[in-house]
Every structure is written in structure tokens, then in C-alpha cells.
Coordinates of C-alpha atoms and ligand atoms in Angstrom, one line a residue:
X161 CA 1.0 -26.4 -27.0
X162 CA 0.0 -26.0 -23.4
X163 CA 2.0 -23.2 -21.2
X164 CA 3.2 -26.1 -18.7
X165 CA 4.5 -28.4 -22.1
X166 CA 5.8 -25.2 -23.6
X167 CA 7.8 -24.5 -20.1
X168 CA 9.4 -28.1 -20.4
X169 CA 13.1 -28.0 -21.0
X170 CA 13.3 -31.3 -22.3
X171 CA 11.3 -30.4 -25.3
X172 CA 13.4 -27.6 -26.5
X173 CA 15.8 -27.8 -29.7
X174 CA 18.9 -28.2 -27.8
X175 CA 18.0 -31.2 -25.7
X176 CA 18.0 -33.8 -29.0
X177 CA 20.7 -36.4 -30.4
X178 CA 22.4 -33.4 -31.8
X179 CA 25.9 -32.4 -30.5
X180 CA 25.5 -28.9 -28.8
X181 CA 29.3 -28.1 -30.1
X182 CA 29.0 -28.3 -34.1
X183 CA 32.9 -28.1 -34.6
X184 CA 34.1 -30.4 -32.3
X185 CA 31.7 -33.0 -34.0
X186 CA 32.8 -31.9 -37.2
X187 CA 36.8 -32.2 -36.5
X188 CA 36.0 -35.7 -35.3
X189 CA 34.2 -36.2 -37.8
X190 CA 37.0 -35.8 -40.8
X191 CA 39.4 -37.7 -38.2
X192 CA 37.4 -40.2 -38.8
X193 CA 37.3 -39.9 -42.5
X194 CA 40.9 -39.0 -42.9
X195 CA 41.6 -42.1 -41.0
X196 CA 39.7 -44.9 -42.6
X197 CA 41.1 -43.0 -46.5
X198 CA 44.5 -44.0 -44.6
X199 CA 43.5 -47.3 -43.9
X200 CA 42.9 -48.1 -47.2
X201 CA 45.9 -46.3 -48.7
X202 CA 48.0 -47.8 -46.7
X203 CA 46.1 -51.3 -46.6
X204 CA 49.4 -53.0 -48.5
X205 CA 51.7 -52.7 -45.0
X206 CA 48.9 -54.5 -43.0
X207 CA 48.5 -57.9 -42.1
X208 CA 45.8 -59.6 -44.2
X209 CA 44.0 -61.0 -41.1
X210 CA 45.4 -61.4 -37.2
X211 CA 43.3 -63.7 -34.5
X212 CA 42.1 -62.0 -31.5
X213 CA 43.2 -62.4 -28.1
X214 CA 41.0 -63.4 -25.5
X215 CA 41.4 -60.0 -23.8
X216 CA 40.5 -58.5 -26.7
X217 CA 37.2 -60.5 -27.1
X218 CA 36.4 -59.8 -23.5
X219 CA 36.5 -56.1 -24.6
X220 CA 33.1 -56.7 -26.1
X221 CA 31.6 -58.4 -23.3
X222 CA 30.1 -55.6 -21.2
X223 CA 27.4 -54.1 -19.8
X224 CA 23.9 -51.8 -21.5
X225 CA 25.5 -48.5 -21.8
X226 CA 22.7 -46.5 -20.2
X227 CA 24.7 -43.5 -19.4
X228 CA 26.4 -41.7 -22.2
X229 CA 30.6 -42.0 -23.6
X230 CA 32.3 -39.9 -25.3
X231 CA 32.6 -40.1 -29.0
X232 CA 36.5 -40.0 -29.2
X233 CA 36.5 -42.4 -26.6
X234 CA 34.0 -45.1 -28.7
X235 CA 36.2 -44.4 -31.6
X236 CA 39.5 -45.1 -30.2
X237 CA 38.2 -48.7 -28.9
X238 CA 36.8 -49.0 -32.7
X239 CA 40.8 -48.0 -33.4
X240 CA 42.3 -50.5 -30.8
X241 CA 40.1 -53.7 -31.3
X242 CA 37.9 -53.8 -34.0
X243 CA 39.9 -52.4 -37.1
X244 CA 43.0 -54.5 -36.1
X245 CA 40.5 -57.9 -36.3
X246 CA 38.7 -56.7 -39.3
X247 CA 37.6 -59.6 -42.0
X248 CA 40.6 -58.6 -44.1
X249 CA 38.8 -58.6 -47.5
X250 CA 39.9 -54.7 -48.0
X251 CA 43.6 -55.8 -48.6
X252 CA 44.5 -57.6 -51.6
X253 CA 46.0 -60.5 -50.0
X254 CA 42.4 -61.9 -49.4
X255 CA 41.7 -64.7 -51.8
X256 CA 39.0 -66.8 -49.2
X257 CA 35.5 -67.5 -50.1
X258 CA 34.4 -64.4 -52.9
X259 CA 34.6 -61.3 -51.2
X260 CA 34.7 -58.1 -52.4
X261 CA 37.6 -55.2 -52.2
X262 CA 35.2 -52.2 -51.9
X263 CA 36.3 -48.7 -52.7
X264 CA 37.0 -46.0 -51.3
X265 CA 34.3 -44.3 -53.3
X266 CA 32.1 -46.8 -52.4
X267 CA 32.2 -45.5 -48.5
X268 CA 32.1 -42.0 -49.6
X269 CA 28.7 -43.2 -50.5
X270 CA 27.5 -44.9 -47.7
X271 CA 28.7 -42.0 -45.4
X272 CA 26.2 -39.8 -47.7
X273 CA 23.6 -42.5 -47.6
X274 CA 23.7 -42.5 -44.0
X275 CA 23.5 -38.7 -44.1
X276 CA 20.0 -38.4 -45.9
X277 CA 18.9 -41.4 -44.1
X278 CA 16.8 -42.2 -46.9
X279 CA 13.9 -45.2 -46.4
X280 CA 13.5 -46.8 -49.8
X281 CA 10.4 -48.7 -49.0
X282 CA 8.2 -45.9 -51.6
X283 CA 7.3 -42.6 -51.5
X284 CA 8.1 -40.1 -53.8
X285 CA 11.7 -38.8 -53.2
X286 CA 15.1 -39.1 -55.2
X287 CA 16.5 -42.1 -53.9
X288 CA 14.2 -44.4 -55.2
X289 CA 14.8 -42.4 -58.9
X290 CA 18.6 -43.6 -57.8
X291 CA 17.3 -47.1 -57.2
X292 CA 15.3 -47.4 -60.3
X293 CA 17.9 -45.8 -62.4
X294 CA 20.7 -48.6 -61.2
X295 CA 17.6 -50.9 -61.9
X296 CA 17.5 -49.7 -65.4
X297 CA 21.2 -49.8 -65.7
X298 CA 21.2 -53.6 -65.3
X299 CA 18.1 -54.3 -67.1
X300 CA 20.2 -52.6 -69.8
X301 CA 23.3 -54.3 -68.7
X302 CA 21.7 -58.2 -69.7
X303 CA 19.8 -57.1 -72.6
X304 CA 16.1 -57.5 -70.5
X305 CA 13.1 -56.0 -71.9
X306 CA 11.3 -52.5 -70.6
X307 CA 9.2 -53.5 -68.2
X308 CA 11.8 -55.8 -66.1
X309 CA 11.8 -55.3 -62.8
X310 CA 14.5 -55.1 -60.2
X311 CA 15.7 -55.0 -56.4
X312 CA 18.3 -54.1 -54.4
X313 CA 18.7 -57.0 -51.1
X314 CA 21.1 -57.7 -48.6
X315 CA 22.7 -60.4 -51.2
X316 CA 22.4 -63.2 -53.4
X317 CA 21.2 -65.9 -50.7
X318 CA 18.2 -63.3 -50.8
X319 CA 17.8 -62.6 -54.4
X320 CA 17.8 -66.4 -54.8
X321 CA 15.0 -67.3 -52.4
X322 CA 13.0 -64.3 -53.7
X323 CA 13.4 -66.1 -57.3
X324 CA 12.0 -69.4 -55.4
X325 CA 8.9 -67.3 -54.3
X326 CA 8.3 -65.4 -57.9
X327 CA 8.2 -68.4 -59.8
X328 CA 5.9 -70.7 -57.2
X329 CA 3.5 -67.8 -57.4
X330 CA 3.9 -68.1 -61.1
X331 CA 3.8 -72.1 -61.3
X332 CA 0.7 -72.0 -58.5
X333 CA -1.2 -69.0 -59.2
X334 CA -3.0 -66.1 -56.5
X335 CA -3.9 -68.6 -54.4
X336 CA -0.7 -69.6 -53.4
X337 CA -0.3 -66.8 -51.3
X338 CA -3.5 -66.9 -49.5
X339 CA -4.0 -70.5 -49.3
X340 CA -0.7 -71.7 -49.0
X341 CA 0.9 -74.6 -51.1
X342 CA -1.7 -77.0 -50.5
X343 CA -1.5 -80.4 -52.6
X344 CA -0.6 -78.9 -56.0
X345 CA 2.5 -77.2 -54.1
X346 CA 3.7 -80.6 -52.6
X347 CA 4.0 -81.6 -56.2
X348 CA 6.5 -78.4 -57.6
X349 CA 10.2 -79.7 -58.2
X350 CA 13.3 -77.8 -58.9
X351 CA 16.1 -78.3 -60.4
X352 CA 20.1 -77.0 -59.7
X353 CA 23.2 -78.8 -60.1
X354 CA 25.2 -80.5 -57.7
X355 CA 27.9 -77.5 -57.8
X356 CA 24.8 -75.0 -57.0
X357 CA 25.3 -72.9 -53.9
X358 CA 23.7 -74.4 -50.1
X359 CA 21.4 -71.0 -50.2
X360 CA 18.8 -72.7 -53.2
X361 CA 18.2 -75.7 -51.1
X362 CA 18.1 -73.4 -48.3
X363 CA 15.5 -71.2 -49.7
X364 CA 13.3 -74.4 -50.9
X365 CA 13.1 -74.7 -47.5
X366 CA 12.5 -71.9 -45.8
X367 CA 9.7 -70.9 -48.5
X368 CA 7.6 -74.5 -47.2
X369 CA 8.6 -76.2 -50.6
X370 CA 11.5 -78.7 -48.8
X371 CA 15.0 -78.9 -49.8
X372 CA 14.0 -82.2 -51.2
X373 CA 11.8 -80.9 -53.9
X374 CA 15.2 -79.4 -55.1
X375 CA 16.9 -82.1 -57.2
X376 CA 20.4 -81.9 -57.6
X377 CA 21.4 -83.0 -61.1
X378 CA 24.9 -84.6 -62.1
X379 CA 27.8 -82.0 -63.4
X380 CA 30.2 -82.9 -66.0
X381 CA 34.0 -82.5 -65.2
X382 CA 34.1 -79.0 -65.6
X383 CA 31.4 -78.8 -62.9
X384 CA 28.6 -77.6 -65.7
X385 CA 25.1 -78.8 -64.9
X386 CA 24.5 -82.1 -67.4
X387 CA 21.4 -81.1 -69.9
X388 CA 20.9 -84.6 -70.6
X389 CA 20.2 -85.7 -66.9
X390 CA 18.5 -82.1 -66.4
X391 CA 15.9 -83.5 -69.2
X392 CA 15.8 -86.9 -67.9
X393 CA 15.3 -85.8 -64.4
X394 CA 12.2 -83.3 -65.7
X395 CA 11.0 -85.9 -67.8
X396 CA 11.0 -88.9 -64.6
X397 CA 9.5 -86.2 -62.3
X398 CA 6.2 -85.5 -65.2
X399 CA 5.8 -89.3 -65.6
X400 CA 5.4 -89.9 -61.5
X401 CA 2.5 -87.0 -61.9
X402 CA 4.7 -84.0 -59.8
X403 CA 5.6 -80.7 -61.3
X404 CA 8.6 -79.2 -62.1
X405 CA 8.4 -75.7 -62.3
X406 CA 12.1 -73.9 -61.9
X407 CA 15.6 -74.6 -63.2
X408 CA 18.4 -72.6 -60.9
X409 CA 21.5 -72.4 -63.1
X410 CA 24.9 -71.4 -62.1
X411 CA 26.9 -68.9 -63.7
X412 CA 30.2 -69.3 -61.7
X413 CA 29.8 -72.0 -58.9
X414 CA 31.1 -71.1 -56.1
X415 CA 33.7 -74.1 -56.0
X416 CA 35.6 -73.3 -59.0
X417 CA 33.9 -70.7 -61.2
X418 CA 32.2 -73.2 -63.3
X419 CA 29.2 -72.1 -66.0
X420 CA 26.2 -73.6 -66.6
X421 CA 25.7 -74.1 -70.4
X422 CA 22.8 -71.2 -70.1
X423 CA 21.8 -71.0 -73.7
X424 CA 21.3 -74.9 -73.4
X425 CA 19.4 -74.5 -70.3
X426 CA 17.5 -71.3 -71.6
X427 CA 16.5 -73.9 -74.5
X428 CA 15.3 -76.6 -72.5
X429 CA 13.0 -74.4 -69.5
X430 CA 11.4 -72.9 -72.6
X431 CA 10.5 -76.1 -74.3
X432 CA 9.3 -77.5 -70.7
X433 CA 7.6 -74.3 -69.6
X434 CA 10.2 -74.0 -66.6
X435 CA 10.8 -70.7 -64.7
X436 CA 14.9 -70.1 -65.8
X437 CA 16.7 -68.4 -62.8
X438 CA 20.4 -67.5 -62.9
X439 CA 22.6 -67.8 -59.5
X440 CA 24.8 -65.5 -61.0
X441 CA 26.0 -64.2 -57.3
X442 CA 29.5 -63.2 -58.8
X443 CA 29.7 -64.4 -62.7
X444 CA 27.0 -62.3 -63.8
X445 CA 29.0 -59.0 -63.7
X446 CA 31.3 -60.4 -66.1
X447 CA 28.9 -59.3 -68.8
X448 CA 30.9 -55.9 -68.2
X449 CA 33.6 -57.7 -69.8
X450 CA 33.8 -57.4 -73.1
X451 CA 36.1 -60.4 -73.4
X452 CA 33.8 -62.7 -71.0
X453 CA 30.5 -62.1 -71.9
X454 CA 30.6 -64.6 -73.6
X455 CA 31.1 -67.2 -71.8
X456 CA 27.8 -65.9 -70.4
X457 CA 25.9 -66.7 -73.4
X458 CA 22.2 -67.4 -72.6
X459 CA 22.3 -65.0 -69.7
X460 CA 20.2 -62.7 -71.6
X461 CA 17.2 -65.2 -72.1
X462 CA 16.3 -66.2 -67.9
X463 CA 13.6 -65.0 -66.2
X464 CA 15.7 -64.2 -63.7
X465 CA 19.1 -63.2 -62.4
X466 CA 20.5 -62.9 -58.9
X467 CA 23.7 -61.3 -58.2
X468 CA 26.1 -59.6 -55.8
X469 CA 27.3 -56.1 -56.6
X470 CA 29.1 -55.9 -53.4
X471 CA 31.7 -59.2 -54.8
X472 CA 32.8 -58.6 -58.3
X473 CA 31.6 -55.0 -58.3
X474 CA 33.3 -53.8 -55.9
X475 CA 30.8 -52.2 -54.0
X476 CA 31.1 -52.1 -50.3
X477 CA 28.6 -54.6 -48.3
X478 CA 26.1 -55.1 -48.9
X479 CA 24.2 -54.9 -52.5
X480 CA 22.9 -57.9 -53.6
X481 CA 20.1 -57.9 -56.2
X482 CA 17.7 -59.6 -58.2
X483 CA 16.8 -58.9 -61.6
X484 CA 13.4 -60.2 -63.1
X485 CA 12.4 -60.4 -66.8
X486 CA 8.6 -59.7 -66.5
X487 CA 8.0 -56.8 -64.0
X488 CA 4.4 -58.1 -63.7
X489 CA 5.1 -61.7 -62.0
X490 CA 7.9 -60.0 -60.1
X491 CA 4.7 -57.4 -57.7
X492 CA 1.9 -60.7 -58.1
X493 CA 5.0 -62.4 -55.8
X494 CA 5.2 -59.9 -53.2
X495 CA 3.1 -56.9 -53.7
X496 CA 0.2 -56.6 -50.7
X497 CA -2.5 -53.5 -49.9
X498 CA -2.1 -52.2 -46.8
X499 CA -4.3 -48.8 -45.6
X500 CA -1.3 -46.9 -43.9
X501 CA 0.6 -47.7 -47.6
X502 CA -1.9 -46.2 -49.6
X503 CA -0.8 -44.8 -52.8
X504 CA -1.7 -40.8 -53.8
X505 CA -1.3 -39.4 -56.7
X506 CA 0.5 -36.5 -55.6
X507 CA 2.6 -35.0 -52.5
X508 CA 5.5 -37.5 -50.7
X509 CA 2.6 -40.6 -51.1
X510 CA 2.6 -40.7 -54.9
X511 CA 5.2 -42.3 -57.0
X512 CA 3.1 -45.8 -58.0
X513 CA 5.7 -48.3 -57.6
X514 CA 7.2 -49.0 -54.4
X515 CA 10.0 -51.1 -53.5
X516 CA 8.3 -52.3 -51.0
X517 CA 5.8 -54.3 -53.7
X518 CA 8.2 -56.4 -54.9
X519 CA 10.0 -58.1 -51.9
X520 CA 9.4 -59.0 -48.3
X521 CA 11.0 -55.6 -46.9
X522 CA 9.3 -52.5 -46.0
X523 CA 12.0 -50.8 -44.6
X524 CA 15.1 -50.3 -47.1
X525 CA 18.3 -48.6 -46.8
X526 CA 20.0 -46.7 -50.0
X527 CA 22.3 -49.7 -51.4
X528 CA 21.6 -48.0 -54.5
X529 CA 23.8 -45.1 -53.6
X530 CA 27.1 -46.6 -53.2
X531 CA 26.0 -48.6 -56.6
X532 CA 25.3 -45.7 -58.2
X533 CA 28.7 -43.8 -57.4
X534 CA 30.3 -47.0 -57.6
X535 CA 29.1 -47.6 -61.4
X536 CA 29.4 -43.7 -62.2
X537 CA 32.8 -43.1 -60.6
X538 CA 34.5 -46.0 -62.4
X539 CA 32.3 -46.8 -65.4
X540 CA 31.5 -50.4 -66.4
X541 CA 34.4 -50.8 -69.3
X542 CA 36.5 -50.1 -66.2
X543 CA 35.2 -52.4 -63.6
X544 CA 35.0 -55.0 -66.6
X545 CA 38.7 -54.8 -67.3
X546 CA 39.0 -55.6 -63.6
X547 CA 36.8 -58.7 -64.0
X548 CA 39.2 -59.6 -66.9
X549 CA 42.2 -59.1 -64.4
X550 CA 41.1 -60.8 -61.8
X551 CA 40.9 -64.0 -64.4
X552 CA 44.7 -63.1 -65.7
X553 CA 45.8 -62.9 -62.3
X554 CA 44.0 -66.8 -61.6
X555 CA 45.8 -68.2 -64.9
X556 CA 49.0 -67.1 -63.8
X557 CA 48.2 -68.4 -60.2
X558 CA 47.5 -71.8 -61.7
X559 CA 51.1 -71.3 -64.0
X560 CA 52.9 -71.2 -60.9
X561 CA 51.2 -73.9 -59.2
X562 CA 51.7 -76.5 -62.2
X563 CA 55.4 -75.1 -62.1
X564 CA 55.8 -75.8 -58.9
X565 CA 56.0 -80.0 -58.4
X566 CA 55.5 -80.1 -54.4
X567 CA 52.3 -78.8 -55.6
X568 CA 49.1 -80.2 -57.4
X569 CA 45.8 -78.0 -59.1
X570 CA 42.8 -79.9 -57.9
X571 CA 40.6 -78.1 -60.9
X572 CA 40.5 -76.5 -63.8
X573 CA 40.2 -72.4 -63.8
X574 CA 37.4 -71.2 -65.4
X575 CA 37.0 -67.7 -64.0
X576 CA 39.0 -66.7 -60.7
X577 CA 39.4 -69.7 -59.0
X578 CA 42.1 -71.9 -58.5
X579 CA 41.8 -74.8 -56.6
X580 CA 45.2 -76.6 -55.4
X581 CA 47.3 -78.2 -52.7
X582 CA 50.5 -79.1 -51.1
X583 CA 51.4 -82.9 -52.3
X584 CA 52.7 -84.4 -49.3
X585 CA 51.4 -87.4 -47.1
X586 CA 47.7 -87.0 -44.6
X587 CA 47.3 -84.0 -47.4
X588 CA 43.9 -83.1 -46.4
X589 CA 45.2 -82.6 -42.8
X590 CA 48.4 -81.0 -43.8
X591 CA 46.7 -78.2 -46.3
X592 CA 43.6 -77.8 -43.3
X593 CA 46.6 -76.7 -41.3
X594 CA 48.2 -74.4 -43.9
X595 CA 45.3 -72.4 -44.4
X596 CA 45.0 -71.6 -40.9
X597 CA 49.2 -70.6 -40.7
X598 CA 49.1 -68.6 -43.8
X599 CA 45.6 -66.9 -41.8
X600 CA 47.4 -66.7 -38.6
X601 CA 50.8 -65.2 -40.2
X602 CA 48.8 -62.4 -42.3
X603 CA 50.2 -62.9 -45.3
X604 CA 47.4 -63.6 -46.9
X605 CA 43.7 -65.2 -47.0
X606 CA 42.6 -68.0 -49.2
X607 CA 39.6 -70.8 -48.0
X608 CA 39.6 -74.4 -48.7
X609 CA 36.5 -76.8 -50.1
X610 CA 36.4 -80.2 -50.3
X611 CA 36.7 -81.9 -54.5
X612 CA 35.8 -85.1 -54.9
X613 CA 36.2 -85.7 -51.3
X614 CA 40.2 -84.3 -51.2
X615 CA 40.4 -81.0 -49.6
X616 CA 41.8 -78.1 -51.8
X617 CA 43.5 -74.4 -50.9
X618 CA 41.0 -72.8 -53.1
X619 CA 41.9 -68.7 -54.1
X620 CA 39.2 -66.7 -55.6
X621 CA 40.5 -63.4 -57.0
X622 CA 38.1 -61.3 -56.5
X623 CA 39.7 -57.7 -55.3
X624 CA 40.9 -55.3 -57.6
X625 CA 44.0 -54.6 -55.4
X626 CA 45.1 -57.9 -56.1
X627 CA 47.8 -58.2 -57.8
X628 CA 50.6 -60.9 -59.2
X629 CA 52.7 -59.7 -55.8
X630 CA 50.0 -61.0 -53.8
X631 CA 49.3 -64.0 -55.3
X632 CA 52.9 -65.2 -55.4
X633 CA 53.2 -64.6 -52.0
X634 CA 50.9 -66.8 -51.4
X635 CA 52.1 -69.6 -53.3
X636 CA 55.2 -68.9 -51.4
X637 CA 53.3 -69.5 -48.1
X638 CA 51.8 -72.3 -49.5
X639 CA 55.4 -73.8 -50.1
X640 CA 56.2 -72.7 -46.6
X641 CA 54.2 -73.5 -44.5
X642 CA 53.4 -76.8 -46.9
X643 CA 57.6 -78.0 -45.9
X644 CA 57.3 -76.8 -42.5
X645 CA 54.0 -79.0 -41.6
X646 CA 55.0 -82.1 -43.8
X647 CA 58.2 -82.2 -41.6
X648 CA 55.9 -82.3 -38.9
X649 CA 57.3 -78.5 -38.0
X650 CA 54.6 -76.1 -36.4
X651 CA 55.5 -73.1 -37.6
X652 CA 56.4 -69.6 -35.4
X653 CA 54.2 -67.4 -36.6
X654 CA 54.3 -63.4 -35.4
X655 CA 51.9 -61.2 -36.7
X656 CA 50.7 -58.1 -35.1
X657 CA 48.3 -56.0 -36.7
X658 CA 48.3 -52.0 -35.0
X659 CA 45.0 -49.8 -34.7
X660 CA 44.0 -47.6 -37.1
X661 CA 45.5 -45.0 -35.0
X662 CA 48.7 -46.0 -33.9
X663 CA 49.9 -44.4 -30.7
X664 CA 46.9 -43.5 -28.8
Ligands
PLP972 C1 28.2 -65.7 -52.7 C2 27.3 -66.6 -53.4 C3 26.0 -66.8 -53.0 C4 25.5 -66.2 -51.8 O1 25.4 -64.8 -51.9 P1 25.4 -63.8 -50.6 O2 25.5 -62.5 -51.2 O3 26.6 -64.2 -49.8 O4 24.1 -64.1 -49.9 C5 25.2 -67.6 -53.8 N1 25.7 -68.2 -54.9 C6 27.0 -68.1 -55.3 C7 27.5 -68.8 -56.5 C8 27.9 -67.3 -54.5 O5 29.1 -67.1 -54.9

């Protein structure tokens, strides 16, 4: 180093990101951590959810902090505004959309993820062992063959599209990705049902295949994908000269739980030659249920599987993956040369597969981590039974509701979702508008979606904390709110969520 750069202050240890007082850093530090463990203790005497006000939004309108704030200080508006206004999904009075619960464990994890900062694009390092180990796990977990392959991605909307892009490159061949889809690609069709999740018609689309090359085939009336219009569909699609090439099943739509009849479907892709992927986003983890894998039968036989560790499996967000039979089509999707990427066979460059060949990130964070602990710390029998719960909990949320006669069940339960509403006049209106009181009161969180064109309160259990406390109290805010708003009542509603530290 020259004498005149060795001379420059600004290069010296003590002028980097580092805090130049250790222990001050570190008591804020397990602050922090002691708070958030409170949080989450103490999770049951918080509202569920509370709106913010428009002072509060304006909090996060401000200027590019160029000049530095103290740590306390961005901590305590983390307290004030954004725990108060957080999703809600930690507290077991959350039923909307499938969320997740997380653990505490779980965060543990990320803090110690974060700590390493760990890139698992490649390289040779212990993270990606942590990564492939999980990979293995689930490989193990639906009965795939050595030489599967598998990815941790943000979540199943991903894992999906990637499935899109495996199995054109397998339908089309190499030249798919150099040439593009050309005019044997306008010909590929797919197949899902009409209870399929928006993100396969999404990712038809954003991988230049159109959403309209997806067909959307008839469901029965416990929302299972029809076999018989599946085959007819193929069959119509072969005889006007295009080429089907995938079959997306569902295993739990996201409406009400429903199952494709995989070992049916399994059947048919391999008598047709079609790529058999699994939207399995939250059902496939029941296969750690002894008592519902079963209902999964057939799960074993796709080519692939995507799912969502951070829903069912209780890992915080996010940790979606994909799964894929044959490890081999899985890199000819997504694997690419590249000079600064080069592979050695020894130092921090070896190590011959690299995340990075089989999807479109280079970059990666260490999702596997929290999985890791997640599955370790708890065990799979465990998080299984909670699986299991989660359905006792939905059966005894759909007792109550045919018990109760100002209210109606919209759809059968198959899994952990229940599907009802408030009888009353204008009900779509009426139930819109309970939703958003029992929301706005914080007592708890289901969603709605629209059956056969009637809207529905829908619950999906989901968190472990859930328990049969929280979900009568939602059927008593259901009742509530249902009497208040069918008597044309707008209900008083006063929640107030407080920081995480109160008092400040
Ligand atoms: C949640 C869900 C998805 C989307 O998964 P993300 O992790 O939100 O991207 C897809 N399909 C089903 C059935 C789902 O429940």
C-alpha cells in the first residue's frame, strides 16, 4: 500500500459498518431479541390485526436518510408503528388466505442466517450441505428416487413457474432455450383445473407460453379436477395437431382444500407422456401426517412437486420449494456456463452442483436454515400431528357452523378450510362487510372467495396456535357482527393494538 493510502484514516479498521462500542450493540441487541420472544409469548392478548391511521402511514413517508440515526431510535419507530400494524398471521386468531404461524425457532434461525450471511448460489461451504440435506429430507419425505433434485424459492408461485420452464425444456428440447419457442412452442398445452391457483396461468404467461395455452378443465363437486374431461380435453387438443405437454394438479386448492385424484392423474400423464406437476403449496406437507397421507395418494409418482414450507410448516417467510423427480431435466432447465462461475475441483470454487444451476437466481439467501431447525427442533411426527390438528380444529369449525341456523357452510371441508356465511338478505354484501368488522375489531382474521358466484367467510387453519378458543370466537363474531349488519347496525368497533414496547 502506498505511504499516502496507508496515512488515510478512512481506510483503517475502525472507520467500517461496525459499532465502535461492542456492548452497547450487544445490549440492544438481546433487547431486541428478548422483545420479539415476548411478542410472541404473549401474542394471545393482542389484537389479531388493527388498521393504520393516516398519521401513522405518513410516518413512512420521508426523506433518503443520508446522515446516520441511532439504532434505539430506528427500533423504537419499528416498536410504535410497524409491530402494532403487523399482517397478524403470528396470532392464532388468523384464519385469512393460508398463512403460516412461524416459530419462534424458526427466527432464532434467521437471526443466525443473517449472522453468517451465507450466499447459496455455489461454492463449497456448509450451507449449501444444509440446503442439500433438507433437499434430501424431502426427496425422502415423498418417496422420490436418488438423484431428484431440489430448490429452496421465495414460494410456491415460484416453484410453480419453474415446473412450467423444466417441463417446456423437456417437451421442446435444448433449443428451446436458445431459440426460443418458435412454432412447435405455440403448439404446447397445459392442463389444471378450474380450482387451480391464478399463479399457473400466471406463469404460462410470463414464461411466453400464454395463459391461454393453459386449459382449465371442469371439477366435480368436491372441486377435484374431472379425469374424464382431463382425457377428453388431451385427446381434442392431439386431434387439432397442438401438443400437450404438462398436467398441473392440485393437492389442496386454495378455495377449500380440495385434492386432485393424483394416482388417477399420475395414470393418465404416464399413458399420454405428460410432464405430472403437483401444486401442492400447502397439502403436500400433509404427507407428515400419518393419518393424511393418504389422502395424498399418487403424490409419490409426479415429476414434480411445488410447496410452501413457510404455510403448513411453520417456517417463518419465506421457504417455498420445488421438488423434481429427475435431477437431470431439473440443470438442462436452468443450468448456464458462465467464466466468472467456473467450477474447481478444489478450494471455496469446487463443490460441482450449484444452486445456482437449477433456477433463475444466482444470489440466494439460507432458507434452508430456518427449515432445517424448524424440521430438527420439532421433528416431522410432530409438525404432522399439527397438520392433523389443524383439520380437527376445521371439522369442529364446520360442527358449529351447521349448529348454528343464522348460518350456512358454502363447502364441504376437506382439509382446513371451511367455507360459510351469515344467512340473511343482500348476503354477499352483508358477509363483505363482516369480514372487514371482525378485521377491524381484532378478534380475529378469516378472508372471503367467491363459490359459485355467492361470496363465502372462508377460514383456513393453518397456525399451530390455533386453537378451538379461537375459532369459536370467531363464529361468535360472525354471529355478531352478522345481527348487527343485517339490522342495518354499523357496528362500534375499538381496538387498539400497543407497540412492542409499551411505554416508550
Ligand atoms: C399459497 C398458494 C400458492 C402460492 O404460493 P406462494 O408461496 O404464495 O407463492 C399456490 N397454490 C396454492 C394452492 C396455494 O395455497
Amino acid at each position: 500500500m502506498s505511504t499516502e493510502l496507508r496515512s488515510d484514516a478512512s481506510l483503517r479498521p475502525a472507520e467500517t459498518l461496525d459499532p465502535q462500542d461492542w456492548s452497547e450493540l450487544r445490549a440492544q441487541g438481546h433487547r431486541m431479541l428478548d422483545d420479539m420472544i415476548d411478542y410472541v409469548a404473549g401474542i394471545r392478548d393482542r389484537t389479531v390485526w388493527q388498521p393504520m391511521s393516516q398519521a401513522t402511514r405518513q410516518r413512512f413517508r420521508s426523506d433518503l436518510p443520508h446522515r446516520p440515526t441511532d439504532l434505539a431510535e430506528v427500533y423504537r419507530d419499528f416498536s410504535e408503528l410497524v409491530v402494532p400494524h403487523a399482517t397478524g398471521n403470528v396470532h392464532p386468531g388468523f384464519m385469512g388466505w393460508v398463512h403460516g404461524g412461524g416459530t419462534v425457532v424458526g427466527m432464532l434461525a434467521e437471526m443466525l442466517a443473517a449472522g453468517l450471511n451465507a450466499n447459496l448460489g455455489g461454492r463449497d461451504h456448509a450451507p449449501i450441505e444444509i440446503e442439500r440435506e433438507v433437499v434430501d429430507w424431502t426427496r425422502q419425505l415423498f418417496g422420490f428416487p436418488q438423484g431428484a433434485s431440489g430448490l429452496f424459492v421465495t414460494g410456491t408461485s415460484m416453484a410453480n413457474l419453474m415446473a412450467v420452464v423444466i417441463a417446456r425444456r423437456a417437451a421442446l428440447g435444448a433449443a428451446v432455450r436458445r431459440d426460443g419457442l418458435g412454432e412447435s412452442g405455440q403448439r404446447l398445452r397445459a392442463y389444471t383445473s378450474k380450482a387451480a391457483h391464478g399463479c399457473i396461468a400466471k406463469a404460462m404467461d410470463i414464461c411466453g407460453l400464454g395463459s391461454a395455452a393453459l386449459r382449465s378443465i371442469a371439477v366435480d363437486a368436491a372441486h377435484r379436477i374431472s379425469i374424464a374431461a382431463l382425457r377428453e380435453a388431451v385427446a381434442a387438443d392431439r386431434a387439432a395437431g397442438l401438443n400437450p405437454f404438462l398436467v398441473v394438479a392440485s393437492a389442496g386448492t386454495v378455495d377449500i382444500g380440495a385434492i386432485d385424484d393424483l394416482a388417477d392423474v399420475a395414470e393418465l400423464c404416464r399413458s399420454e407422456g405428460l410432464w405430472f406437476h403437483v401444486d401442492g403449496a400447502f397439502g403436500a406437507l400433509a404427507m407428515m401426517s400419518e393419518e393424511l397421507a393418504p389422502r395424498l395418494a399418487g403424490i409419490t409418482r409426479a415429476d414434480s412437486i411445488a410447496l410452501d414450507f413457510h404455510k403448513w410448516g411453520q417456517v417463518p417467510y419465506d421457504a417455498g420449494f420445488l421438488l423434481v423427480r429427475d435431477g437431470e431435466r431439473h440443470r438442462d432447465a436452468f443450468a448456464s456456463p458462465a467464466a466468472y462461475l467456473r467450477r474447481e475441483t478444489r478450494g471455496l470454487a469446487a463443490g460441482a452442483e450449484w444452486p445456482c444451476d437449477l433456477g433463475p437466481d444466482l444470489s440466494r439467501g439460507f432458507r434452508a436454515l430456518k427449515t432445517w431447525f424448524t424440521l430438527r427442533t420439532f421433528g416431522t411426527d410432530r409438525l404432522g400431528s399439527m397438520i392433523a390438528r389443524s383439520c380437527r380444529l376445521a371439522r369442529h369449525l364446520a360442527a358449529r357452523v351447521r349448529a348454528e341456523p343464522e348460518l350456512e357452510l358454502l363447502a364441504p371441508v376437506n382439509l382446513n378450510i371451511v367455507c360459510f356465511r351469515y344467512r340473511c338478505q343482500d348476503a354477499d354484501a352483508i358477509n363483505g362487510a363482516v369480514v372487514a368488522d371482525i378485521h377491524e375489531s381484532g378478534l380475529a382474521a378469516p378472508s372471503t372467495t367467491m363459490l359459485e358466484g355467492r361470496l363465502a367467510i372462508r377460514a383456513a387453519i393453518v397456525n399451530h396456535r390455533t386453537g378451538v378458543d379461537d375459532v369459536d370466537r370467531l363464529v361468535d363474531a360472525v354471529l355478531m357482527f352478522g345481527r348487527q349488519r343485517a339490522a342495518g347496525v354499523a357496528p362500534l368497533i375499538d381496538a387498539h393494538a400497543p407497540p412492542l414496547v409499551p411505554g416508550w
